[in-house]
Amino acid sequence: QVQVVESGGGSVQAGGSLRLSCTASGLTFNDYGMGWFRQEAGKQREGIACISWSGGTTYYADSVKGRFTVSRDNDKNMMYLQMNSLKPSDTAKYYCGVYPTLVCRIYEDPKHWGRGTQVTVSS
């Protein structure tokens, strides 16, 4: 059974940084692209960053480009999202997802989801 678990959320002031982590088990980690998504209260979930199986290809939504960096460590079965220059508009629940392919497609839903971790940015 595939399990996806996010960690690292919390509260931070505007301009601050956080690093989210995601681990997935029950699969061969480096066989799959992965992504980060977020959902603000009352809004649809959106893809914000994704990374291919090797880490060689990444994609970002315009809203986070230049501030967020996605990376992965296949030896540790971990994916990360470094979030810098955080804004109150980044406040959301952040989810990790595993795609059914080697690549990732930021505007498509992954096959497996985590339960999310809350990020709150205060002004």
Coordinates of C-alpha atoms in Angstrom, one line a residue:
Q1 CA 0.0 0.0 0.0
V2 CA 1.4 3.4 -1.0
Q3 CA 1.7 5.9 1.8
V4 CA 2.6 9.6 1.2
V5 CA 3.4 11.8 4.2
E6 CA 4.1 15.5 4.3
S7 CA 5.8 17.4 7.1
G8 CA 7.4 20.7 7.9
G9 CA 4.4 23.0 7.8
G10 CA 3.8 25.7 10.4
S11 CA 3.4 29.4 11.0
V12 CA 5.8 32.1 9.8
Q13 CA 5.8 35.8 9.2
A14 CA 5.8 37.3 5.8
G15 CA 9.3 37.3 4.2
G16 CA 10.2 34.2 6.1
S17 CA 11.1 30.7 4.9
L18 CA 9.9 27.1 5.5
R19 CA 11.0 23.8 4.1
L20 CA 8.4 21.1 3.5
S21 CA 9.3 17.4 3.3
C22 CA 7.5 14.5 1.7
T23 CA 8.2 10.8 1.9
A24 CA 6.5 8.0 0.0
S25 CA 6.6 4.3 0.8
G26 CA 5.1 1.2 -0.8
L27 CA 6.6 2.0 -4.2
T28 CA 10.0 2.3 -5.9
F29 CA 10.5 6.0 -5.1
N30 CA 12.8 6.9 -8.0
D31 CA 10.4 5.4 -10.6
Y32 CA 7.9 8.3 -10.3
G33 CA 7.6 12.0 -10.8
M34 CA 6.3 13.9 -7.8
G35 CA 4.6 17.2 -7.1
W36 CA 3.5 19.8 -4.6
F37 CA 0.0 21.2 -4.5
R38 CA -1.8 23.6 -2.2
Q39 CA -5.3 24.5 -1.4
E40 CA -6.5 27.7 0.2
A41 CA -9.7 27.5 2.2
G42 CA -12.7 27.6 -0.1
K43 CA -10.6 27.3 -3.3
Q44 CA -9.6 24.6 -5.7
R45 CA -6.3 22.7 -5.1
E46 CA -3.6 23.9 -7.5
G47 CA -0.3 22.4 -8.6
I48 CA 2.6 24.7 -7.7
A49 CA 5.8 22.6 -8.3
C50 CA 6.7 19.2 -9.6
I51 CA 9.9 17.2 -10.3
S52 CA 10.7 14.3 -12.5
W53 CA 12.0 10.9 -11.3
S54 CA 15.6 11.9 -11.5
G55 CA 15.2 15.5 -10.3
G56 CA 16.5 16.7 -13.7
T57 CA 13.3 18.4 -14.7
T58 CA 11.2 20.7 -12.5
Y59 CA 8.2 22.9 -13.2
Y60 CA 6.7 25.8 -11.2
A61 CA 3.5 27.7 -11.2
D62 CA 4.0 31.4 -11.9
S63 CA 2.8 32.2 -8.4
V64 CA 5.8 30.6 -6.7
K65 CA 8.5 30.8 -9.5
G66 CA 11.7 32.3 -8.1
R67 CA 10.6 31.9 -4.5
F68 CA 10.1 28.1 -4.1
T69 CA 12.5 25.3 -5.0
V70 CA 11.5 21.7 -5.3
S71 CA 14.1 18.9 -4.9
R72 CA 14.4 15.3 -4.1
D73 CA 16.8 12.8 -2.6
N74 CA 16.1 9.4 -4.0
D75 CA 18.5 7.7 -1.6
K76 CA 16.4 8.9 1.3
N77 CA 13.0 8.6 -0.5
M78 CA 12.4 12.2 0.2
M79 CA 11.1 15.2 -1.7
Y80 CA 11.4 18.8 -0.5
L81 CA 9.9 22.2 -1.1
Q82 CA 12.0 25.1 0.0
M83 CA 9.8 28.2 0.4
N84 CA 11.4 31.6 0.6
S85 CA 10.0 35.1 0.7
L86 CA 6.7 33.8 1.9
K87 CA 3.6 35.9 1.5
P88 CA 0.3 35.8 3.3
S89 CA -1.2 34.6 0.0
D90 CA 0.9 31.5 0.4
T91 CA -1.3 30.5 3.3
A92 CA -2.8 27.1 2.4
K93 CA -2.7 23.4 3.1
Y94 CA 0.2 21.9 1.1
Y95 CA 0.0 18.4 -0.3
C96 CA 2.5 16.0 -1.8
G97 CA 1.6 13.8 -4.7
V98 CA 3.1 10.9 -6.6
Y99 CA 2.5 10.7 -10.4
P100 CA 2.1 7.3 -12.1
T101 CA 4.9 8.1 -14.5
L102 CA 8.6 9.1 -14.5
V103 CA 7.7 12.6 -15.4
C104 CA 5.5 15.1 -13.8
R105 CA 2.7 17.3 -15.1
I106 CA 1.9 20.2 -12.9
Y107 CA -1.6 20.7 -14.2
E108 CA -2.6 17.0 -13.7
D109 CA -3.5 15.3 -10.5
P110 CA -1.1 12.7 -9.3
K111 CA -2.1 9.1 -8.5
H112 CA -1.3 9.1 -4.8
W113 CA -1.8 11.9 -2.3
G114 CA -0.6 12.8 1.2
R115 CA -2.9 14.3 3.8
G116 CA -1.3 17.7 3.7
T117 CA 0.4 20.0 6.0
Q118 CA -0.7 23.5 6.9
V119 CA 1.3 26.6 6.1
T120 CA 0.2 29.9 7.6
V121 CA 2.0 33.2 6.7
S122 CA 1.1 36.2 8.7
S123 CA 1.7 39.8 7.7

